[in-house]
């Protein structure tokens, strides 16, 4: 395997994971960020995000001298014989006006480094960008001796390191095949199936994958609603369909709606680019609408659970992050449901194992605590919004003594209803029949 000198620009979830994992594969990596304080922390091995395995990889990379952190893209590219052979762009592409991806960070980096890149260098875009961005980046670079490659990432938060090192596939797109092959070779040790294609196709793979996942989840959330209407059990229905290898068991768990930093952003962005070329994509639009409806449906469930009106009712929320195993609150369906509950006058208190008790500016309508018992105190209903496994082993007997009304709305079908009913809780799940309490509350 060739060891390459690699610059990674942007040290967020994607950049930091990419840099640390490429270093673990033997490459010499310099990661850059504009945030000086973050770089200073990273230089001492302090990882500012919750991502299993990442602190260990960063520590190993630093100790082996294969991983360094610097401020700014220019410093990462370096000069002379030490200059980067490959530069990864891992900067944010947030949702801009009208749902389109905001590419200003990508453009700023390209402008900063365009005259610094050595001849023969390859610029690799890992950020999720609209189809055509590789071509636009090449235009902006105006460096015929530097190839631009699209190499989308498929990392899930909470298992990003595992996903990087055991990928289902590597996708590399470039109109110059030798550059695409050089990028594919960086991952050779992983032995993953590799799709070599043109840049536009690679860019579309990312959107097509995330939008498919979003549609799958909206579909399963709708099936869960149907189960409630027919008195069927969604766990059995999804198990039954999941054994079909064309469908698969993954991504079939109903919930309070899908969220996070990618799925909502990418569905909006694809719809936006479709609209820009006059292309109608009703299936994707319906998936987004279904997601909004799902969040409202969760509010209905809580409203019913507390007896018909949320006004003035104390509601305890278990879980605020968009999924378990992360501290990320971006586009969290839990927060959307919380805002809808607050809008109907509920008095909210929330606990999340990944979120500190004080998050500046989170929301005025939601009091945070680091004690799940406080969430239960005087609550007219408890609502599980994130599937943190530790919620299953809370002291439910103690919680039963503290609540005002023993009812749990479990929007993740996480809890063991038998355990809860024995201590007097009624459990209302998603796509399943409600489980009445065994002992009177
Ligand atoms: C996603 C893609 O999975 C990943 O490939 C891409 O690179 C980035 O976007 P991530 O945002 O980390 O990853 O979250 P993911 O695990 O996909 O979950 C997305 C949302 O779907 C979460 O809100 C999660 O709770 C929800 N979800 C997921 C379900 O409701 N049910 C499921 O069965 C799976």
mmCIF file with all atom_site columns, N, CA and C and ligand atoms in Angstrom, residues 14 128 153-159 163 169 206 209-210 213 217 220-221 249-264 266 321-324 331-333 385-387 412, ligand 1:
data_model
loop_
_atom_site.group_PDB
_atom_site.id
_atom_site.type_symbol
_atom_site.label_atom_id
_atom_site.label_alt_id
_atom_site.label_comp_id
_atom_site.label_asym_id
_atom_site.label_entity_id
_atom_site.label_seq_id
_atom_site.pdbx_PDB_ins_code
_atom_site.Cartn_x
_atom_site.Cartn_y
_atom_site.Cartn_z
_atom_site.occupancy
_atom_site.B_iso_or_equiv
_atom_site.pdbx_formal_charge
_atom_site.auth_seq_id
_atom_site.auth_comp_id
_atom_site.auth_asym_id
_atom_site.auth_atom_id
_atom_site.pdbx_PDB_model_num
ATOM   1   N N   . UNK A 1 14  ? -17.163 14.295 10.362 1.00 0.00 ? 14  UNK A N   1
ATOM   2   C CA  . UNK A 1 14  ? -16.679 13.599 9.177  1.00 0.00 ? 14  UNK A CA  1
ATOM   3   C C   . UNK A 1 14  ? -15.156 13.743 9.062  1.00 0.00 ? 14  UNK A C   1
ATOM   4   N N   . UNK A 1 128 ? -21.364 16.378 1.650  1.00 0.00 ? 128 UNK A N   1
ATOM   5   C CA  . UNK A 1 128 ? -22.497 16.092 0.772  1.00 0.00 ? 128 UNK A CA  1
ATOM   6   C C   . UNK A 1 128 ? -22.819 17.346 -0.018 1.00 0.00 ? 128 UNK A C   1
ATOM   7   N N   . UNK A 1 153 ? -19.173 10.169 1.994  1.00 0.00 ? 153 UNK A N   1
ATOM   8   C CA  . UNK A 1 153 ? -19.074 9.349  3.214  1.00 0.00 ? 153 UNK A CA  1
ATOM   9   C C   . UNK A 1 153 ? -20.459 8.825  3.572  1.00 0.00 ? 153 UNK A C   1
ATOM   10  N N   . UNK A 1 154 ? -20.471 7.690  4.260  1.00 0.00 ? 154 UNK A N   1
ATOM   11  C CA  . UNK A 1 154 ? -21.738 7.086  4.676  1.00 0.00 ? 154 UNK A CA  1
ATOM   12  C C   . UNK A 1 154 ? -21.712 6.801  6.174  1.00 0.00 ? 154 UNK A C   1
ATOM   13  N N   . UNK A 1 155 ? -21.014 7.667  6.914  1.00 0.00 ? 155 UNK A N   1
ATOM   14  C CA  . UNK A 1 155 ? -20.800 7.404  8.337  1.00 0.00 ? 155 UNK A CA  1
ATOM   15  C C   . UNK A 1 155 ? -22.040 7.753  9.149  1.00 0.00 ? 155 UNK A C   1
ATOM   16  N N   . UNK A 1 156 ? -22.379 6.848  10.069 1.00 0.00 ? 156 UNK A N   1
ATOM   17  C CA  . UNK A 1 156 ? -23.468 7.154  10.996 1.00 0.00 ? 156 UNK A CA  1
ATOM   18  C C   . UNK A 1 156 ? -22.863 7.688  12.279 1.00 0.00 ? 156 UNK A C   1
ATOM   19  N N   . UNK A 1 157 ? -23.463 8.719  12.849 1.00 0.00 ? 157 UNK A N   1
ATOM   20  C CA  . UNK A 1 157 ? -22.980 9.219  14.126 1.00 0.00 ? 157 UNK A CA  1
ATOM   21  C C   . UNK A 1 157 ? -23.153 8.116  15.164 1.00 0.00 ? 157 UNK A C   1
ATOM   22  N N   . UNK A 1 158 ? -22.179 8.002  16.045 1.00 0.00 ? 158 UNK A N   1
ATOM   23  C CA  . UNK A 1 158 ? -22.254 6.968  17.082 1.00 0.00 ? 158 UNK A CA  1
ATOM   24  C C   . UNK A 1 158 ? -21.575 5.679  16.640 1.00 0.00 ? 158 UNK A C   1
ATOM   25  N N   . UNK A 1 159 ? -21.408 5.483  15.328 1.00 0.00 ? 159 UNK A N   1
ATOM   26  C CA  . UNK A 1 159 ? -20.647 4.307  14.870 1.00 0.00 ? 159 UNK A CA  1
ATOM   27  C C   . UNK A 1 159 ? -19.798 4.703  13.675 1.00 0.00 ? 159 UNK A C   1
ATOM   28  N N   . UNK A 1 163 ? -18.041 2.341  10.990 1.00 0.00 ? 163 UNK A N   1
ATOM   29  C CA  . UNK A 1 163 ? -18.504 2.442  9.600  1.00 0.00 ? 163 UNK A CA  1
ATOM   30  C C   . UNK A 1 163 ? -17.352 2.737  8.644  1.00 0.00 ? 163 UNK A C   1
ATOM   31  N N   . UNK A 1 169 ? -19.358 -0.164 1.247  1.00 0.00 ? 169 UNK A N   1
ATOM   32  C CA  . UNK A 1 169 ? -18.754 0.130  -0.061 1.00 0.00 ? 169 UNK A CA  1
ATOM   33  C C   . UNK A 1 169 ? -17.992 1.447  0.003  1.00 0.00 ? 169 UNK A C   1
ATOM   34  N N   . UNK A 1 206 ? -24.772 9.613  -2.845 1.00 0.00 ? 206 UNK A N   1
ATOM   35  C CA  . UNK A 1 206 ? -24.982 10.032 -1.455 1.00 0.00 ? 206 UNK A CA  1
ATOM   36  C C   . UNK A 1 206 ? -26.432 10.447 -1.221 1.00 0.00 ? 206 UNK A C   1
ATOM   37  N N   . UNK A 1 209 ? -28.829 7.458  -1.516 1.00 0.00 ? 209 UNK A N   1
ATOM   38  C CA  . UNK A 1 209 ? -28.786 6.553  -0.362 1.00 0.00 ? 209 UNK A CA  1
ATOM   39  C C   . UNK A 1 209 ? -29.552 7.164  0.818  1.00 0.00 ? 209 UNK A C   1
ATOM   40  N N   . UNK A 1 210 ? -29.224 8.400  1.176  1.00 0.00 ? 210 UNK A N   1
ATOM   41  C CA  . UNK A 1 210 ? -29.872 8.988  2.351  1.00 0.00 ? 210 UNK A CA  1
ATOM   42  C C   . UNK A 1 210 ? -31.370 9.190  2.137  1.00 0.00 ? 210 UNK A C   1
ATOM   43  N N   . UNK A 1 213 ? -33.101 5.905  2.599  1.00 0.00 ? 213 UNK A N   1
ATOM   44  C CA  . UNK A 1 213 ? -33.234 5.570  4.026  1.00 0.00 ? 213 UNK A CA  1
ATOM   45  C C   . UNK A 1 213 ? -34.377 6.369  4.660  1.00 0.00 ? 213 UNK A C   1
ATOM   46  N N   . UNK A 1 217 ? -37.848 4.831  6.354  1.00 0.00 ? 217 UNK A N   1
ATOM   47  C CA  . UNK A 1 217 ? -38.328 5.130  7.702  1.00 0.00 ? 217 UNK A CA  1
ATOM   48  C C   . UNK A 1 217 ? -39.737 5.712  7.678  1.00 0.00 ? 217 UNK A C   1
ATOM   49  N N   . UNK A 1 220 ? -42.031 2.853  7.184  1.00 0.00 ? 220 UNK A N   1
ATOM   50  C CA  . UNK A 1 220 ? -42.242 2.004  8.355  1.00 0.00 ? 220 UNK A CA  1
ATOM   51  C C   . UNK A 1 220 ? -43.066 2.751  9.415  1.00 0.00 ? 220 UNK A C   1
ATOM   52  N N   . UNK A 1 221 ? -42.890 4.050  9.515  1.00 0.00 ? 221 UNK A N   1
ATOM   53  C CA  . UNK A 1 221 ? -43.705 4.815  10.471 1.00 0.00 ? 221 UNK A CA  1
ATOM   54  C C   . UNK A 1 221 ? -45.178 4.791  10.050 1.00 0.00 ? 221 UNK A C   1
ATOM   55  N N   . UNK A 1 249 ? -33.528 -6.316 7.481  1.00 0.00 ? 249 UNK A N   1
ATOM   56  C CA  . UNK A 1 249 ? -34.052 -5.984 8.819  1.00 0.00 ? 249 UNK A CA  1
ATOM   57  C C   . UNK A 1 249 ? -33.649 -4.578 9.268  1.00 0.00 ? 249 UNK A C   1
ATOM   58  N N   . UNK A 1 250 ? -32.606 -4.003 8.650  1.00 0.00 ? 250 UNK A N   1
ATOM   59  C CA  . UNK A 1 250 ? -32.103 -2.717 9.148  1.00 0.00 ? 250 UNK A CA  1
ATOM   60  C C   . UNK A 1 250 ? -33.034 -1.566 8.788  1.00 0.00 ? 250 UNK A C   1
ATOM   61  N N   . UNK A 1 251 ? -33.018 -0.553 9.645  1.00 0.00 ? 251 UNK A N   1
ATOM   62  C CA  . UNK A 1 251 ? -33.780 0.680  9.383  1.00 0.00 ? 251 UNK A CA  1
ATOM   63  C C   . UNK A 1 251 ? -35.279 0.422  9.289  1.00 0.00 ? 251 UNK A C   1
ATOM   64  N N   . UNK A 1 252 ? -35.777 -0.451 10.163 1.00 0.00 ? 252 UNK A N   1
ATOM   65  C CA  . UNK A 1 252 ? -37.205 -0.748 10.162 1.00 0.00 ? 252 UNK A CA  1
ATOM   66  C C   . UNK A 1 252 ? -37.840 -0.421 11.519 1.00 0.00 ? 252 UNK A C   1
ATOM   67  N N   . UNK A 1 253 ? -37.124 0.332  12.365 1.00 0.00 ? 253 UNK A N   1
ATOM   68  C CA  . UNK A 1 253 ? -37.734 0.629  13.669 1.00 0.00 ? 253 UNK A CA  1
ATOM   69  C C   . UNK A 1 253 ? -38.515 1.921  13.627 1.00 0.00 ? 253 UNK A C   1
ATOM   70  N N   . UNK A 1 254 ? -39.818 1.853  13.930 1.00 0.00 ? 254 UNK A N   1
ATOM   71  C CA  . UNK A 1 254 ? -40.583 3.094  13.948 1.00 0.00 ? 254 UNK A CA  1
ATOM   72  C C   . UNK A 1 254 ? -40.105 3.991  15.086 1.00 0.00 ? 254 UNK A C   1
ATOM   73  N N   . UNK A 1 255 ? -40.342 5.257  14.970 1.00 0.00 ? 255 UNK A N   1
ATOM   74  C CA  . UNK A 1 255 ? -39.888 6.193  15.993 1.00 0.00 ? 255 UNK A CA  1
ATOM   75  C C   . UNK A 1 255 ? -40.694 7.479  15.915 1.00 0.00 ? 255 UNK A C   1
ATOM   76  N N   . UNK A 1 256 ? -40.176 8.519  16.586 1.00 0.00 ? 256 UNK A N   1
ATOM   77  C CA  . UNK A 1 256 ? -40.909 9.797  16.601 1.00 0.00 ? 256 UNK A CA  1
ATOM   78  C C   . UNK A 1 256 ? -40.671 10.620 15.338 1.00 0.00 ? 256 UNK A C   1
ATOM   79  N N   . UNK A 1 257 ? -40.139 9.986  14.301 1.00 0.00 ? 257 UNK A N   1
ATOM   80  C CA  . UNK A 1 257 ? -39.730 10.711 13.088 1.00 0.00 ? 257 UNK A CA  1
ATOM   81  C C   . UNK A 1 257 ? -38.229 10.641 13.002 1.00 0.00 ? 257 UNK A C   1
ATOM   82  N N   . UNK A 1 258 ? -37.708 10.723 11.777 1.00 0.00 ? 258 UNK A N   1
ATOM   83  C CA  . UNK A 1 258 ? -36.258 10.667 11.603 1.00 0.00 ? 258 UNK A CA  1
ATOM   84  C C   . UNK A 1 258 ? -35.674 12.073 11.618 1.00 0.00 ? 258 UNK A C   1
ATOM   85  N N   . UNK A 1 259 ? -34.407 12.136 12.074 1.00 0.00 ? 259 UNK A N   1
ATOM   86  C CA  . UNK A 1 259 ? -33.767 13.460 12.147 1.00 0.00 ? 259 UNK A CA  1
ATOM   87  C C   . UNK A 1 259 ? -32.268 13.333 12.011 1.00 0.00 ? 259 UNK A C   1
ATOM   88  N N   . UNK A 1 260 ? -31.552 14.277 12.654 1.00 0.00 ? 260 UNK A N   1
ATOM   89  C CA  . UNK A 1 260 ? -30.095 14.262 12.596 1.00 0.00 ? 260 UNK A CA  1
ATOM   90  C C   . UNK A 1 260 ? -29.567 15.260 11.589 1.00 0.00 ? 260 UNK A C   1
ATOM   91  N N   . UNK A 1 261 ? -28.259 15.251 11.439 1.00 0.00 ? 261 UNK A N   1
ATOM   92  C CA  . UNK A 1 261 ? -27.646 16.293 10.624 1.00 0.00 ? 261 UNK A CA  1
ATOM   93  C C   . UNK A 1 261 ? -27.680 15.956 9.135  1.00 0.00 ? 261 UNK A C   1
ATOM   94  N N   . UNK A 1 262 ? -28.081 14.741 8.759  1.00 0.00 ? 262 UNK A N   1
ATOM   95  C CA  . UNK A 1 262 ? -27.995 14.364 7.343  1.00 0.00 ? 262 UNK A CA  1
ATOM   96  C C   . UNK A 1 262 ? -29.345 14.128 6.667  1.00 0.00 ? 262 UNK A C   1
ATOM   97  N N   . UNK A 1 263 ? -30.146 13.217 7.230  1.00 0.00 ? 263 UNK A N   1
ATOM   98  C CA  . UNK A 1 263 ? -31.351 12.819 6.502  1.00 0.00 ? 263 UNK A CA  1
ATOM   99  C C   . UNK A 1 263 ? -32.269 14.015 6.173  1.00 0.00 ? 263 UNK A C   1
ATOM   100 N N   . UNK A 1 264 ? -32.598 14.882 7.156  1.00 0.00 ? 264 UNK A N   1
ATOM   101 C CA  . UNK A 1 264 ? -33.469 16.015 6.810  1.00 0.00 ? 264 UNK A CA  1
ATOM   102 C C   . UNK A 1 264 ? -32.812 16.960 5.795  1.00 0.00 ? 264 UNK A C   1
ATOM   103 N N   . UNK A 1 266 ? -30.452 16.338 3.585  1.00 0.00 ? 266 UNK A N   1
ATOM   104 C CA  . UNK A 1 266 ? -30.257 15.776 2.245  1.00 0.00 ? 266 UNK A CA  1
ATOM   105 C C   . UNK A 1 266 ? -31.577 15.601 1.494  1.00 0.00 ? 266 UNK A C   1
ATOM   106 N N   . UNK A 1 321 ? -31.559 13.711 22.182 1.00 0.00 ? 321 UNK A N   1
ATOM   107 C CA  . UNK A 1 321 ? -30.718 13.639 20.978 1.00 0.00 ? 321 UNK A CA  1
ATOM   108 C C   . UNK A 1 321 ? -31.481 12.954 19.848 1.00 0.00 ? 321 UNK A C   1
ATOM   109 N N   . UNK A 1 322 ? -30.996 13.090 18.615 1.00 0.00 ? 322 UNK A N   1
ATOM   110 C CA  . UNK A 1 322 ? -31.774 12.565 17.482 1.00 0.00 ? 322 UNK A CA  1
ATOM   111 C C   . UNK A 1 322 ? -31.739 11.047 17.394 1.00 0.00 ? 322 UNK A C   1
ATOM   112 N N   . UNK A 1 323 ? -30.767 10.450 18.099 1.00 0.00 ? 323 UNK A N   1
ATOM   113 C CA  . UNK A 1 323 ? -30.727 8.994  18.245 1.00 0.00 ? 323 UNK A CA  1
ATOM   114 C C   . UNK A 1 323 ? -29.805 8.710  19.420 1.00 0.00 ? 323 UNK A C   1
ATOM   115 N N   . UNK A 1 324 ? -29.782 7.464  19.880 1.00 0.00 ? 324 UNK A N   1
ATOM   116 C CA  . UNK A 1 324 ? -28.933 7.125  21.019 1.00 0.00 ? 324 UNK A CA  1
ATOM   117 C C   . UNK A 1 324 ? -27.470 7.077  20.595 1.00 0.00 ? 324 UNK A C   1
ATOM   118 N N   . UNK A 1 331 ? -31.430 18.925 14.431 1.00 0.00 ? 331 UNK A N   1
ATOM   119 C CA  . UNK A 1 331 ? -32.612 18.372 13.785 1.00 0.00 ? 331 UNK A CA  1
ATOM   120 C C   . UNK A 1 331 ? -33.157 17.141 14.508 1.00 0.00 ? 331 UNK A C   1
ATOM   121 N N   . UNK A 1 332 ? -33.145 17.222 15.831 1.00 0.00 ? 332 UNK A N   1
ATOM   122 C CA  . UNK A 1 332 ? -33.631 16.071 16.598 1.00 0.00 ? 332 UNK A CA  1
ATOM   123 C C   . UNK A 1 332 ? -35.159 16.061 16.621 1.00 0.00 ? 332 UNK A C   1
ATOM   124 N N   . UNK A 1 333 ? -35.773 14.931 16.226 1.00 0.00 ? 333 UNK A N   1
ATOM   125 C CA  . UNK A 1 333 ? -37.235 14.869 16.305 1.00 0.00 ? 333 UNK A CA  1
ATOM   126 C C   . UNK A 1 333 ? -37.720 15.038 17.739 1.00 0.00 ? 333 UNK A C   1
ATOM   127 N N   . UNK A 1 385 ? -38.185 9.522  24.010 1.00 0.00 ? 385 UNK A N   1
ATOM   128 C CA  . UNK A 1 385 ? -38.026 10.086 22.667 1.00 0.00 ? 385 UNK A CA  1
ATOM   129 C C   . UNK A 1 385 ? -36.743 9.614  21.972 1.00 0.00 ? 385 UNK A C   1
ATOM   130 N N   . UNK A 1 386 ? -35.786 9.104  22.744 1.00 0.00 ? 386 UNK A N   1
ATOM   131 C CA  . UNK A 1 386 ? -34.542 8.598  22.149 1.00 0.00 ? 386 UNK A CA  1
ATOM   132 C C   . UNK A 1 386 ? -34.287 7.209  22.739 1.00 0.00 ? 386 UNK A C   1
ATOM   133 N N   . UNK A 1 387 ? -33.719 6.320  21.910 1.00 0.00 ? 387 UNK A N   1
ATOM   134 C CA  . UNK A 1 387 ? -33.639 4.912  22.328 1.00 0.00 ? 387 UNK A CA  1
ATOM   135 C C   . UNK A 1 387 ? -32.391 4.592  23.137 1.00 0.00 ? 387 UNK A C   1
ATOM   136 N N   . UNK A 1 412 ? -40.158 4.945  20.937 1.00 0.00 ? 412 UNK A N   1
ATOM   137 C CA  . UNK A 1 412 ? -39.095 4.125  20.320 1.00 0.00 ? 412 UNK A CA  1
ATOM   138 C C   . UNK A 1 412 ? -39.331 2.631  20.534 1.00 0.00 ? 412 UNK A C   1
HETATM 139 C C1  . LIG B 2 .   ? -27.234 8.959  8.342  1.00 0.00 ? 1   LIG B C1  1
HETATM 140 C C2  . LIG B 2 .   ? -26.899 7.800  7.389  1.00 0.00 ? 1   LIG B C2  1
HETATM 141 O O1  . LIG B 2 .   ? -27.297 6.566  8.001  1.00 0.00 ? 1   LIG B O1  1
HETATM 142 C C3  . LIG B 2 .   ? -25.415 7.794  7.069  1.00 0.00 ? 1   LIG B C3  1
HETATM 143 O O2  . LIG B 2 .   ? -25.123 6.771  6.135  1.00 0.00 ? 1   LIG B O2  1
HETATM 144 C C4  . LIG B 2 .   ? -25.041 9.164  6.484  1.00 0.00 ? 1   LIG B C4  1
HETATM 145 O O3  . LIG B 2 .   ? -23.680 9.234  6.191  1.00 0.00 ? 1   LIG B O3  1
HETATM 146 C C5  . LIG B 2 .   ? -25.420 10.278 7.450  1.00 0.00 ? 1   LIG B C5  1
HETATM 147 O O4  . LIG B 2 .   ? -26.817 10.170 7.761  1.00 0.00 ? 1   LIG B O4  1
HETATM 148 P P1  . LIG B 2 .   ? -26.983 9.471  10.954 1.00 0.00 ? 1   LIG B P1  1
HETATM 149 O O5  . LIG B 2 .   ? -27.484 10.848 10.671 1.00 0.00 ? 1   LIG B O5  1
HETATM 150 O O6  . LIG B 2 .   ? -25.804 9.322  11.861 1.00 0.00 ? 1   LIG B O6  1
HETATM 151 O O7  . LIG B 2 .   ? -26.571 8.718  9.581  1.00 0.00 ? 1   LIG B O7  1
HETATM 152 O O8  . LIG B 2 .   ? -28.203 8.681  11.576 1.00 0.00 ? 1   LIG B O8  1
HETATM 153 P P2  . LIG B 2 .   ? -28.945 7.295  11.310 1.00 0.00 ? 1   LIG B P2  1
HETATM 154 O O9  . LIG B 2 .   ? -28.416 6.246  12.202 1.00 0.00 ? 1   LIG B O9  1
HETATM 155 O O10 . LIG B 2 .   ? -29.031 6.986  9.881  1.00 0.00 ? 1   LIG B O10 1
HETATM 156 O O11 . LIG B 2 .   ? -30.407 7.705  11.847 1.00 0.00 ? 1   LIG B O11 1
HETATM 157 C C6  . LIG B 2 .   ? -31.144 8.773  11.244 1.00 0.00 ? 1   LIG B C6  1
HETATM 158 C C7  . LIG B 2 .   ? -32.473 8.966  11.936 1.00 0.00 ? 1   LIG B C7  1
HETATM 159 O O12 . LIG B 2 .   ? -33.322 7.856  11.685 1.00 0.00 ? 1   LIG B O12 1
HETATM 160 C C8  . LIG B 2 .   ? -32.381 9.099  13.457 1.00 0.00 ? 1   LIG B C8  1
HETATM 161 O O13 . LIG B 2 .   ? -33.294 10.078 13.897 1.00 0.00 ? 1   LIG B O13 1
HETATM 162 C C9  . LIG B 2 .   ? -32.785 7.701  13.937 1.00 0.00 ? 1   LIG B C9  1
HETATM 163 O O14 . LIG B 2 .   ? -33.321 7.696  15.242 1.00 0.00 ? 1   LIG B O14 1
HETATM 164 C C10 . LIG B 2 .   ? -33.841 7.336  12.894 1.00 0.00 ? 1   LIG B C10 1
HETATM 165 N N1  . LIG B 2 .   ? -34.018 5.882  12.756 1.00 0.00 ? 1   LIG B N1  1
HETATM 166 C C11 . LIG B 2 .   ? -33.018 5.096  12.271 1.00 0.00 ? 1   LIG B C11 1
HETATM 167 C C12 . LIG B 2 .   ? -35.247 5.307  13.078 1.00 0.00 ? 1   LIG B C12 1
HETATM 168 O O15 . LIG B 2 .   ? -36.196 6.013  13.502 1.00 0.00 ? 1   LIG B O15 1
HETATM 169 N N2  . LIG B 2 .   ? -35.423 3.971  12.907 1.00 0.00 ? 1   LIG B N2  1
HETATM 170 C C13 . LIG B 2 .   ? -34.435 3.159  12.427 1.00 0.00 ? 1   LIG B C13 1
HETATM 171 O O16 . LIG B 2 .   ? -34.690 1.944  12.284 1.00 0.00 ? 1   LIG B O16 1
HETATM 172 C C14 . LIG B 2 .   ? -33.192 3.736  12.101 1.00 0.00 ? 1   LIG B C14 1
#
